[in-house]
Coordinates of C-alpha atoms in Angstrom, one line a residue:
Chain A
X1 CA -64.2 12.4 -55.1
X2 CA -60.8 13.9 -56.0
X3 CA -57.7 11.9 -55.5
X4 CA -54.2 13.2 -54.8
X5 CA -51.2 11.0 -55.5
X6 CA -47.6 11.8 -54.5
X7 CA -44.8 10.5 -56.6
X8 CA -41.0 10.7 -56.1
X9 CA -38.2 10.5 -58.6
X10 CA -35.7 8.0 -57.3
X11 CA -32.9 5.8 -58.6
X12 CA -34.3 3.0 -60.8
X13 CA -35.0 -0.1 -58.7
X14 CA -32.9 -2.2 -61.1
X15 CA -29.7 -0.1 -60.6
X16 CA -27.3 -1.1 -57.8
X17 CA -26.5 2.0 -55.8
X18 CA -22.8 2.9 -55.4
X19 CA -21.6 4.8 -52.4
X20 CA -19.4 7.8 -53.4
X21 CA -15.7 7.5 -52.6
X22 CA -15.7 10.6 -50.4
X23 CA -18.5 9.1 -48.2
X24 CA -20.9 12.0 -48.9
X25 CA -23.7 9.9 -50.3
X26 CA -24.8 7.6 -53.1
X27 CA -23.6 8.4 -56.6
X28 CA -26.6 9.5 -58.7
X29 CA -24.7 11.1 -61.6
X30 CA -25.6 9.4 -64.9
X31 CA -27.8 6.8 -63.1
X32 CA -31.1 5.8 -64.5
X33 CA -33.9 7.4 -62.5
X34 CA -37.6 6.3 -62.3
X35 CA -40.8 6.7 -60.4
X36 CA -40.5 5.1 -56.9
X37 CA -42.1 1.7 -57.3
X38 CA -44.5 2.1 -54.4
X39 CA -45.7 5.4 -55.9
X40 CA -46.4 3.7 -59.2
X41 CA -48.7 1.4 -57.2
X42 CA -50.3 4.5 -55.7
X43 CA -50.9 6.0 -59.2
X44 CA -52.3 2.7 -60.4
X45 CA -54.7 2.4 -57.5
X46 CA -56.0 6.0 -58.1
X47 CA -56.6 5.1 -61.7
X48 CA -58.5 1.9 -60.8
X49 CA -60.6 3.9 -58.3
X50 CA -61.5 6.4 -61.1
X51 CA -62.2 3.6 -63.6
X52 CA -64.6 2.0 -61.0
X53 CA -66.4 5.4 -60.8
X54 CA -65.3 5.9 -57.2
X55 CA -63.2 9.0 -58.1
X56 CA -63.6 11.8 -60.5
X57 CA -60.2 13.4 -60.9
X58 CA -56.6 12.4 -60.1
X59 CA -53.9 15.0 -59.3
X60 CA -50.3 13.8 -59.2
X61 CA -47.8 15.8 -57.2
X62 CA -44.0 15.6 -57.0
X63 CA -41.5 17.5 -54.9
X64 CA -38.1 17.6 -56.4
X65 CA -35.9 19.0 -59.2
X66 CA -37.0 20.1 -62.6
X67 CA -36.5 16.6 -63.9
X68 CA -39.2 15.3 -61.6
X69 CA -41.5 16.6 -64.4
X70 CA -40.6 13.3 -66.2
X71 CA -41.9 11.4 -63.3
X72 CA -45.1 13.4 -63.3
X73 CA -45.5 12.9 -67.1
X74 CA -45.3 9.2 -66.4
X75 CA -48.1 9.5 -63.9
X76 CA -50.1 11.5 -66.5
X77 CA -49.4 8.9 -69.1
X78 CA -50.6 6.2 -66.8
X79 CA -53.9 8.1 -66.3
X80 CA -53.6 11.0 -63.9
X81 CA -55.5 14.1 -65.1
X82 CA -53.1 16.9 -64.1
X83 CA -49.9 17.4 -62.2
X84 CA -48.2 19.8 -59.7
X85 CA -44.4 20.0 -59.5
X86 CA -43.1 21.7 -56.3
X87 CA -39.7 22.4 -57.7
X88 CA -36.6 22.5 -55.5
X89 CA -33.0 21.3 -55.9
X90 CA -32.7 20.7 -52.2
X91 CA -33.1 17.3 -50.8
X92 CA -36.4 17.5 -49.0
X93 CA -37.0 15.4 -45.9
X94 CA -40.3 13.5 -45.3
X95 CA -41.5 16.1 -42.7
X96 CA -41.1 19.0 -45.2
X97 CA -42.6 16.9 -47.9
X98 CA -45.6 16.2 -45.7
X99 CA -46.0 19.9 -44.9
X100 CA -45.9 20.8 -48.7
X101 CA -48.5 18.1 -49.4
X102 CA -50.6 19.4 -46.6
X103 CA -50.5 22.8 -48.4
X104 CA -51.6 21.2 -51.6
X105 CA -54.3 19.2 -49.9
X106 CA -55.7 22.4 -48.3
X107 CA -56.0 23.9 -51.8
X108 CA -57.2 20.8 -53.6
X109 CA -59.5 19.3 -51.0
X110 CA -59.1 15.7 -52.1
X111 CA -61.1 12.9 -50.6
X112 CA -58.2 10.5 -50.5
X113 CA -54.4 11.0 -50.7
X114 CA -52.5 7.9 -51.9
X115 CA -48.7 7.6 -51.5
X116 CA -46.1 4.9 -51.6
X117 CA -45.3 3.5 -48.2
X118 CA -41.7 4.4 -48.6
X119 CA -39.2 5.6 -51.2
X120 CA -36.5 3.2 -52.2
X121 CA -33.8 5.8 -51.7
X122 CA -34.0 7.0 -48.1
X123 CA -36.3 4.1 -47.0
X124 CA -37.9 6.4 -44.4
X125 CA -41.5 5.2 -44.5
X126 CA -42.8 8.4 -42.9
X127 CA -44.4 10.8 -45.3
X128 CA -48.0 9.4 -45.4
X129 CA -48.2 9.0 -41.7
X130 CA -46.8 12.6 -41.1
X131 CA -49.2 14.0 -43.7
X132 CA -52.2 12.3 -42.0
X133 CA -51.1 13.7 -38.6
X134 CA -50.7 17.3 -40.0
X135 CA -54.1 17.2 -41.6
X136 CA -55.7 15.4 -38.7
X137 CA -56.9 12.7 -41.0
X138 CA -57.0 8.9 -40.5
X139 CA -54.4 6.7 -42.2
X140 CA -54.4 3.3 -43.8
X141 CA -50.7 2.4 -44.2
X142 CA -49.2 -0.6 -46.1
X143 CA -52.4 -1.2 -48.0
X144 CA -53.0 -4.4 -49.9
X145 CA -56.7 -3.6 -50.6
X146 CA -58.6 -0.3 -50.8
X147 CA -62.4 -0.1 -51.0
X148 CA -64.4 3.1 -51.0
X149 CA -68.0 2.8 -49.9
X150 CA -70.0 5.9 -49.2
X151 CA -68.0 8.3 -47.1
X152 CA -65.7 5.6 -45.8
X153 CA -62.7 3.7 -47.1
X154 CA -61.9 0.2 -46.0
X155 CA -58.1 -0.5 -46.1
X156 CA -56.6 -3.9 -45.7
X157 CA -53.1 -3.5 -44.3
X158 CA -50.1 -5.8 -44.5
X159 CA -49.0 -6.2 -40.9
X160 CA -46.3 -8.3 -39.2
X161 CA -48.9 -10.9 -38.1
X162 CA -50.8 -11.1 -41.4
X163 CA -53.6 -8.8 -42.6
X164 CA -55.6 -6.2 -40.7
X165 CA -58.6 -4.2 -42.0
X166 CA -59.5 -0.7 -40.8
X167 CA -62.3 1.6 -41.7
X168 CA -61.5 5.2 -42.2
X169 CA -63.8 8.2 -42.7
X170 CA -62.8 10.3 -45.6
X171 CA -60.8 12.4 -46.2
X172 CA -58.0 10.0 -45.5
X173 CA -54.4 9.0 -46.3
X174 CA -53.5 5.6 -47.8
X175 CA -50.0 4.3 -48.2
X176 CA -49.4 1.4 -50.6
X177 CA -47.7 -1.9 -50.1
X178 CA -46.4 -4.2 -52.9
X179 CA -49.4 -6.4 -53.4
X180 CA -52.1 -3.7 -53.8
X181 CA -52.0 -4.0 -57.6
X182 CA -49.7 -4.4 -60.5
X183 CA -49.1 -1.0 -62.2
X184 CA -49.8 -0.7 -65.9
X185 CA -47.4 0.4 -68.5
X186 CA -48.3 3.6 -70.3
X187 CA -49.2 3.1 -73.9
X188 CA -47.5 5.2 -76.6
X189 CA -50.7 7.1 -77.4
X190 CA -51.2 7.9 -73.7
X191 CA -47.6 9.0 -73.4
X192 CA -48.2 11.4 -76.3
X193 CA -51.5 12.6 -74.8
X194 CA -49.8 13.2 -71.4
X195 CA -47.6 15.8 -73.0
X196 CA -50.5 18.2 -73.3
X197 CA -52.0 17.5 -69.9
X198 CA -51.7 20.4 -67.4
X199 CA -48.6 20.6 -65.2
X200 CA -48.3 23.5 -62.8
X201 CA -45.0 24.4 -61.2
X202 CA -44.8 25.7 -57.7
X203 CA -42.1 26.2 -55.0
X204 CA -42.0 25.2 -51.4
X205 CA -42.3 28.9 -50.5
X206 CA -45.7 29.0 -52.1
X207 CA -46.9 26.8 -49.3
X208 CA -44.8 28.6 -46.7
X209 CA -42.7 25.5 -46.0
X210 CA -39.0 25.8 -44.9
X211 CA -37.3 22.7 -46.4
X212 CA -34.0 23.2 -44.4
X213 CA -33.0 19.7 -43.3
X214 CA -33.4 18.6 -39.7
X215 CA -31.1 15.6 -40.2
X216 CA -27.5 16.2 -41.1
X217 CA -25.8 13.3 -43.0
X218 CA -22.3 13.0 -41.6
X219 CA -21.2 10.1 -43.8
X220 CA -22.4 7.3 -46.0
X221 CA -20.5 4.0 -46.2
X222 CA -21.0 0.6 -47.8
X223 CA -22.3 -2.0 -45.4
X224 CA -20.0 -4.8 -44.2
X225 CA -19.7 -7.3 -46.9
X226 CA -20.2 -11.0 -46.5
X227 CA -17.9 -13.3 -48.4
X228 CA -18.9 -16.5 -50.1
X229 CA -18.2 -19.6 -48.1
X230 CA -17.9 -23.1 -49.1
X231 CA -20.0 -25.4 -51.3
X232 CA -20.9 -28.9 -50.2
X233 CA -21.4 -31.7 -52.7
X234 CA -24.2 -33.7 -51.2
X235 CA -27.1 -33.7 -48.8
X236 CA -25.1 -35.9 -46.4
X237 CA -22.4 -33.2 -46.2
X238 CA -25.0 -30.6 -45.6
X239 CA -26.6 -32.6 -42.8
X240 CA -23.1 -32.9 -41.2
X241 CA -22.7 -29.1 -41.3
X242 CA -26.2 -28.6 -39.8
X243 CA -25.2 -31.0 -37.0
X244 CA -21.9 -29.0 -36.5
X245 CA -23.9 -25.8 -36.2
X246 CA -26.1 -27.5 -33.5
X247 CA -29.4 -27.1 -35.3
X248 CA -29.8 -30.7 -36.2
X249 CA -29.3 -33.8 -34.0
Chain B
X1 CA -31.9 12.2 -21.3
X2 CA -35.4 10.7 -20.7
X3 CA -36.7 8.3 -23.3
X4 CA -40.1 6.9 -23.9
X5 CA -40.3 3.5 -25.6
X6 CA -43.6 2.3 -27.2
X7 CA -44.3 -1.3 -26.0
X8 CA -45.2 -3.6 -28.8
X9 CA -47.9 -6.1 -27.6
X10 CA -50.8 -8.1 -28.9
X11 CA -53.0 -7.6 -25.8
X12 CA -51.6 -10.9 -24.4
X13 CA -47.8 -10.4 -24.2
X14 CA -45.0 -8.0 -24.8
X15 CA -43.4 -8.6 -28.2
X16 CA -39.7 -9.2 -28.4
X17 CA -39.2 -6.2 -30.7
X18 CA -39.8 -4.0 -27.6
X19 CA -36.7 -5.5 -26.0
X20 CA -34.3 -4.3 -28.7
X21 CA -35.9 -0.8 -28.6
X22 CA -35.3 -0.7 -24.8
X23 CA -31.6 -1.5 -25.4
X24 CA -31.3 1.3 -27.9
X25 CA -33.1 3.7 -25.6
X26 CA -30.8 2.7 -22.7
X27 CA -27.9 4.0 -24.7
X28 CA -29.5 7.4 -24.7
X29 CA -30.6 7.7 -21.1
X30 CA -33.4 6.8 -18.7
X31 CA -35.9 4.4 -20.1
X32 CA -39.6 4.9 -19.7
X33 CA -42.2 2.8 -21.4
X34 CA -45.6 3.5 -22.9
X35 CA -48.2 0.7 -22.9
X36 CA -51.3 1.6 -24.8
X37 CA -54.3 -0.7 -25.2
X38 CA -57.4 -2.0 -23.5
X39 CA -57.2 -4.0 -20.3
X40 CA -53.4 -3.9 -20.4
X41 CA -52.6 -4.2 -16.7
X42 CA -50.9 -7.6 -17.3
X43 CA -48.8 -6.2 -20.1
X44 CA -47.8 -3.2 -17.9
X45 CA -46.7 -5.6 -15.2
X46 CA -44.6 -7.7 -17.6
X47 CA -43.2 -4.5 -19.1
X48 CA -42.2 -3.1 -15.7
X49 CA -40.0 -6.2 -15.2
X50 CA -37.9 -5.5 -18.3
X51 CA -34.3 -4.8 -17.1
X52 CA -33.4 -1.2 -16.8
X53 CA -37.0 0.2 -17.0
X54 CA -37.6 3.3 -14.9
X55 CA -41.3 3.9 -15.3
X56 CA -44.2 2.4 -17.2
X57 CA -46.9 4.8 -18.5
X58 CA -50.1 3.0 -19.1
X59 CA -52.8 4.4 -21.3
X60 CA -55.8 2.1 -20.9
X61 CA -59.0 2.7 -22.8
X62 CA -61.6 0.8 -25.0
X63 CA -60.6 3.0 -28.0
X64 CA -57.0 1.8 -27.7
X65 CA -57.8 -1.9 -28.0
X66 CA -56.4 -2.1 -31.6
X67 CA -53.7 0.5 -31.1
X68 CA -54.8 2.5 -34.1
X69 CA -52.2 5.2 -34.9
X70 CA -54.8 8.0 -34.8
X71 CA -55.5 7.2 -31.1
X72 CA -52.0 6.1 -29.9
X73 CA -50.0 9.0 -31.4
X74 CA -51.6 11.8 -29.4
X75 CA -51.1 9.9 -26.2
X76 CA -47.4 9.5 -26.9
X77 CA -47.1 13.1 -28.1
X78 CA -48.6 14.4 -24.9
X79 CA -46.0 12.5 -22.9
X80 CA -43.2 14.0 -24.9
X81 CA -43.5 17.2 -22.9
X82 CA -41.5 15.4 -20.2
X83 CA -39.3 13.1 -22.4
X84 CA -36.6 13.8 -24.8
X85 CA -36.7 10.9 -27.2
X86 CA -39.5 8.6 -28.4
X87 CA -38.5 5.2 -29.6
X88 CA -40.6 2.5 -31.3
X89 CA -39.6 -0.9 -32.7
X90 CA -39.4 -0.7 -36.5
X91 CA -42.3 -3.2 -36.8
X92 CA -45.5 -2.5 -38.8
X93 CA -47.0 -1.1 -35.5
X94 CA -44.0 1.2 -34.8
X95 CA -43.7 2.3 -38.4
X96 CA -47.4 3.2 -38.4
X97 CA -47.4 5.2 -35.1
X98 CA -44.0 6.9 -34.8
X99 CA -44.1 9.2 -37.9
X100 CA -47.5 10.4 -36.7
X101 CA -45.9 11.2 -33.3
X102 CA -43.0 13.0 -35.0
X103 CA -45.3 15.2 -37.1
X104 CA -47.3 16.1 -34.0
X105 CA -44.1 17.2 -32.4
X106 CA -42.7 18.8 -35.6
X107 CA -39.7 16.5 -35.5
X108 CA -38.0 14.7 -38.4
X109 CA -38.0 11.0 -37.5
X110 CA -34.8 8.8 -37.7
X111 CA -36.1 5.5 -39.1
X112 CA -34.8 2.0 -38.6
X113 CA -31.6 2.8 -36.6
X114 CA -28.8 0.3 -36.5
X115 CA -26.7 1.9 -33.8
X116 CA -26.6 4.8 -31.4
X117 CA -23.4 6.8 -32.0
X118 CA -24.2 9.7 -29.6
X119 CA -27.2 11.4 -28.1
X120 CA -28.2 12.9 -31.4
X121 CA -26.2 10.7 -33.9
X122 CA -27.3 7.4 -35.3
X123 CA -26.6 5.0 -38.2
X124 CA -29.4 3.8 -40.5
X125 CA -29.7 1.8 -43.7
X126 CA -30.6 3.5 -46.9
X127 CA -31.1 2.2 -50.5
X128 CA -32.3 -1.1 -49.3
X129 CA -29.3 -1.6 -47.1
X130 CA -26.8 -0.9 -49.9
X131 CA -25.5 2.0 -47.9
X132 CA -25.3 2.9 -44.3
X133 CA -25.8 6.6 -43.4
X134 CA -24.6 8.3 -40.2
X135 CA -27.1 11.0 -39.4
X136 CA -27.2 13.7 -36.8
X137 CA -30.6 15.1 -35.6
X138 CA -30.9 18.9 -35.1
X139 CA -34.3 18.5 -33.5
X140 CA -34.7 19.2 -29.8
X141 CA -36.7 16.0 -29.3
X142 CA -35.9 12.8 -31.1
X143 CA -38.3 10.3 -32.7
X144 CA -36.7 7.0 -33.6
X145 CA -37.6 3.6 -34.9
X146 CA -35.3 0.8 -34.0
X147 CA -34.3 -2.2 -36.1
X148 CA -34.8 -5.2 -33.9
X149 CA -32.0 -7.3 -35.3
X150 CA -29.4 -4.5 -34.7
X151 CA -29.6 -4.4 -30.9
X152 CA -29.4 -7.1 -28.2
X153 CA -32.7 -7.9 -26.4
X154 CA -33.0 -6.5 -22.9
X155 CA -33.7 -9.1 -20.3
X156 CA -37.4 -9.6 -19.5
X157 CA -36.7 -9.8 -15.7
X158 CA -34.8 -7.8 -13.2
X159 CA -36.5 -4.5 -13.7
X160 CA -38.9 -2.9 -11.2
X161 CA -40.4 0.1 -13.1
X162 CA -43.1 2.1 -11.4
X163 CA -46.5 1.8 -13.2
X164 CA -48.4 5.0 -13.7
X165 CA -51.7 5.5 -15.4
X166 CA -51.8 8.3 -17.9
X167 CA -54.5 10.1 -19.8
X168 CA -55.7 7.7 -22.6
X169 CA -57.4 10.5 -24.5
X170 CA -60.5 9.9 -26.5
X171 CA -60.9 8.1 -29.8
X172 CA -60.4 10.1 -33.0
X173 CA -63.6 8.7 -34.3
X174 CA -62.1 8.8 -37.8
X175 CA -60.8 5.2 -37.9
X176 CA -62.0 1.9 -36.6
X177 CA -60.8 -1.7 -36.6
X178 CA -62.8 -4.0 -38.8
X179 CA -61.0 -7.3 -38.6
X180 CA -57.7 -9.2 -38.9
X181 CA -56.6 -12.4 -40.6
X182 CA -53.5 -13.3 -38.6
X183 CA -51.4 -16.3 -39.5
X184 CA -51.7 -19.0 -36.9
X185 CA -48.7 -21.2 -36.6
X186 CA -47.1 -23.5 -34.0
X187 CA -43.7 -22.5 -35.4
X188 CA -41.6 -19.7 -34.0
X189 CA -42.1 -16.2 -35.2
X190 CA -39.9 -15.1 -38.1
X191 CA -38.3 -12.2 -36.4
X192 CA -37.3 -14.1 -33.3
X193 CA -36.6 -17.6 -34.7
X194 CA -33.2 -19.1 -34.2
X195 CA -33.5 -21.0 -37.5
X196 CA -35.4 -20.0 -40.6
X197 CA -36.0 -22.0 -43.8
X198 CA -37.1 -19.7 -46.6
X199 CA -38.4 -20.5 -50.0
X200 CA -38.4 -18.7 -53.4
X201 CA -40.2 -18.9 -56.7
X202 CA -38.4 -22.1 -57.7
X203 CA -41.0 -24.0 -55.6
X204 CA -43.5 -23.3 -58.4
X205 CA -46.7 -23.7 -56.5
X206 CA -48.2 -23.0 -53.1
X207 CA -48.7 -26.8 -52.7
X208 CA -45.1 -27.7 -53.2
X209 CA -43.9 -24.7 -51.1
X210 CA -45.7 -26.0 -48.1
X211 CA -45.4 -29.7 -48.8
X212 CA -41.6 -29.5 -49.0
X213 CA -40.8 -26.6 -46.6
X214 CA -43.1 -27.3 -43.7
X215 CA -41.7 -30.8 -42.8
X216 CA -38.2 -29.5 -43.1
X217 CA -39.0 -26.5 -40.8
X218 CA -40.6 -28.9 -38.3
X219 CA -37.5 -31.1 -38.2
X220 CA -35.3 -28.0 -37.6
X221 CA -37.7 -26.2 -35.2
X222 CA -37.6 -23.4 -37.7
X223 CA -39.8 -20.6 -38.8
X224 CA -40.8 -20.5 -42.5
X225 CA -40.0 -17.4 -44.6
X226 CA -40.3 -16.6 -48.3
X227 CA -38.9 -14.3 -50.9
X228 CA -40.9 -11.5 -52.4
X229 CA -41.2 -13.5 -55.6
X230 CA -42.8 -16.4 -53.8
X231 CA -45.2 -14.2 -52.0
X232 CA -46.1 -12.2 -55.1
X233 CA -46.8 -15.6 -56.8
X234 CA -49.1 -16.5 -54.0
X235 CA -47.1 -19.5 -52.7
X236 CA -47.0 -17.9 -49.2
X237 CA -48.9 -15.2 -47.3
X238 CA -47.4 -11.7 -47.1
X239 CA -46.3 -12.0 -43.5
X240 CA -43.8 -14.7 -44.6
X241 CA -41.8 -12.1 -46.7
X242 CA -38.2 -11.6 -45.8
X243 CA -36.6 -8.5 -47.3
X244 CA -36.1 -4.8 -47.2
X245 CA -39.8 -4.1 -47.5
X246 CA -40.9 -7.2 -45.6
X247 CA -39.4 -8.6 -42.4
X248 CA -35.8 -8.0 -41.4
X249 CA -34.4 -11.2 -39.8
X250 CA -31.0 -12.3 -38.3
X251 CA -31.3 -15.8 -37.1
X252 CA -28.5 -18.2 -36.2
X253 CA -29.1 -20.1 -39.3
X254 CA -30.9 -19.0 -42.4
X255 CA -31.6 -21.6 -45.1
X256 CA -32.5 -20.1 -48.5
X257 CA -34.0 -22.6 -50.8
X258 CA -34.8 -21.8 -54.4
X259 CA -34.1 -18.1 -53.8
X260 CA -31.8 -16.4 -56.3
X261 CA -30.8 -13.6 -53.9
X262 CA -32.2 -10.3 -55.2
X263 CA -30.8 -7.2 -53.5
X264 CA -34.0 -6.5 -51.7
X265 CA -34.1 -10.1 -50.2
X266 CA -30.5 -10.0 -49.1
X267 CA -31.2 -6.7 -47.3
X268 CA -33.6 -8.6 -45.1
X269 CA -31.4 -11.5 -44.1
X270 CA -27.7 -10.8 -44.6
X271 CA -27.1 -10.2 -40.9
X272 CA -28.0 -13.9 -40.2
X273 CA -25.1 -15.7 -38.5
X274 CA -24.9 -18.6 -40.9
X275 CA -26.5 -18.5 -44.4
X276 CA -27.1 -21.8 -46.2
X277 CA -28.2 -21.7 -49.8
X278 CA -29.7 -24.4 -51.9
X279 CA -30.2 -23.5 -55.6
X280 CA -29.9 -25.3 -58.9
X281 CA -28.2 -22.3 -60.5
X282 CA -24.6 -22.2 -59.3
X283 CA -24.3 -18.6 -60.5
X284 CA -27.2 -17.4 -58.3
X285 CA -26.2 -14.3 -56.3
X286 CA -27.3 -16.0 -53.1
X287 CA -24.1 -18.1 -53.2
X288 CA -22.1 -14.9 -52.9
X289 CA -23.4 -14.3 -49.4
X290 CA -23.9 -18.0 -48.3
X291 CA -21.5 -19.6 -45.9
X292 CA -22.6 -23.0 -47.1
X293 CA -23.9 -23.7 -50.5
X294 CA -25.4 -26.8 -52.2
X295 CA -26.1 -26.7 -55.9
X296 CA -28.9 -28.9 -57.1
X297 CA -32.6 -29.5 -57.6
X298 CA -34.6 -28.5 -54.5
X299 CA -37.3 -31.1 -55.4
X300 CA -34.8 -33.8 -54.7
X301 CA -32.6 -32.1 -52.1
X302 CA -35.3 -30.9 -49.7
X303 CA -37.1 -34.3 -49.2
X304 CA -33.7 -36.0 -48.8
X305 CA -32.6 -33.4 -46.3
X306 CA -35.8 -33.7 -44.3
X307 CA -35.5 -37.5 -44.4
X308 CA -31.9 -37.5 -43.2
X309 CA -32.3 -35.0 -40.3

């Protein structure tokens, strides 16, 4: 079975985002960028499935600027076999991303597509579900466990009440949650090897997808800030405060 | 404008998250509901009484028992011929179904809205809540998920919506429910609790996490939450996690114990009315957002606090 994983180049998760003074967005100039953490988990899961013998080839895909090549090289260094960059300098919304990924899926015919449940920049949490709908495939979102058996995949999902397991026929779409696995670091030899793995460059037009945004961002502001309050010196003082708040008798 | 709100339910009762979505929808126009499930007559009756509801569309079928997105989305999409906006609570159910509806309608979803600024303009958090974007949708139909803590809950009585059965479709045959391990607790649910006590990695073990926090929660009638670090370490199950990628909460009182206050945790609880922090590190970022702080060792403070309450 061939696996497709989608990865996005986003602000590094350790960097505190700063809103631009003119309110047009978040300042990404000279900011460290990395692979979206949920997508790293997706790449790791694909590699583990291949290591277990449940998959034969892993194709990593990214949609973004030329620099997203670096993100794809990271995926290749982790263990993906080849990569496709759909290059565009436009900001591509989840719906258009899903349409491009559908185009790639039509070409590549993977048995499973694994994506992060959301990107830590726009926090949309949409692409996987949209892709599944466009392909007419089943979806296992917010996965904490993925098991392939025969033509099916069992996905345990992190839901508000706990965990839920669904059985999907393949081909299917899976989106990853935090506890699915702990992604590996690429070793230096593998980083060197990744440089010679195949990376094809395409454009959204190759898949007939119009990436014009449907949502217009009017402004971006910082959220209301909380200010630090007081410190109490003892448990007795804290108990008094809790009583004053009416939560303790 | 006619809106269609997905009713969140567990087959027994309407979940609170629905009520906030109804409030958001009422700011756009007429509110219709969609109840999808198996044997959901009782749910539909309860839903029809929610204040301000005009009509309740009921899709009842055996294949809808577990509300799988593959089966619910086409039902919702079919109803969107006669509605202008589809809204779902931003719960794991809503987040699973709504984008699927959006794609079927060729609409770009607006996720996790915080406010309705106009019939096509909304605010939503981005970058783990470090920025708030105002976005305007150019799509003819809107598909929206609603952050439960950002809107008042509609009253569960006073409405008299007409109940109408709709085509429940057939099962996709591509997905099926295998099982669930749902946390059972006598305590209130995290997302609707008035008081939450939440623990971090400083507890050091699952045993201490529960031995210390559970009695305190019982004294306060509180729900128990956890930071991502505590969940990742296995001290608490995943459904305890408060944060940008876990549950978003806004109780009257949030007590953060042994939680340093990572950005992604703050994003999930900073709209709480009063935040109380207990941490041995007085430089911990949690104190920058806490209304009341107590510096000290949680292994001494928590038992003493429980004792004195």
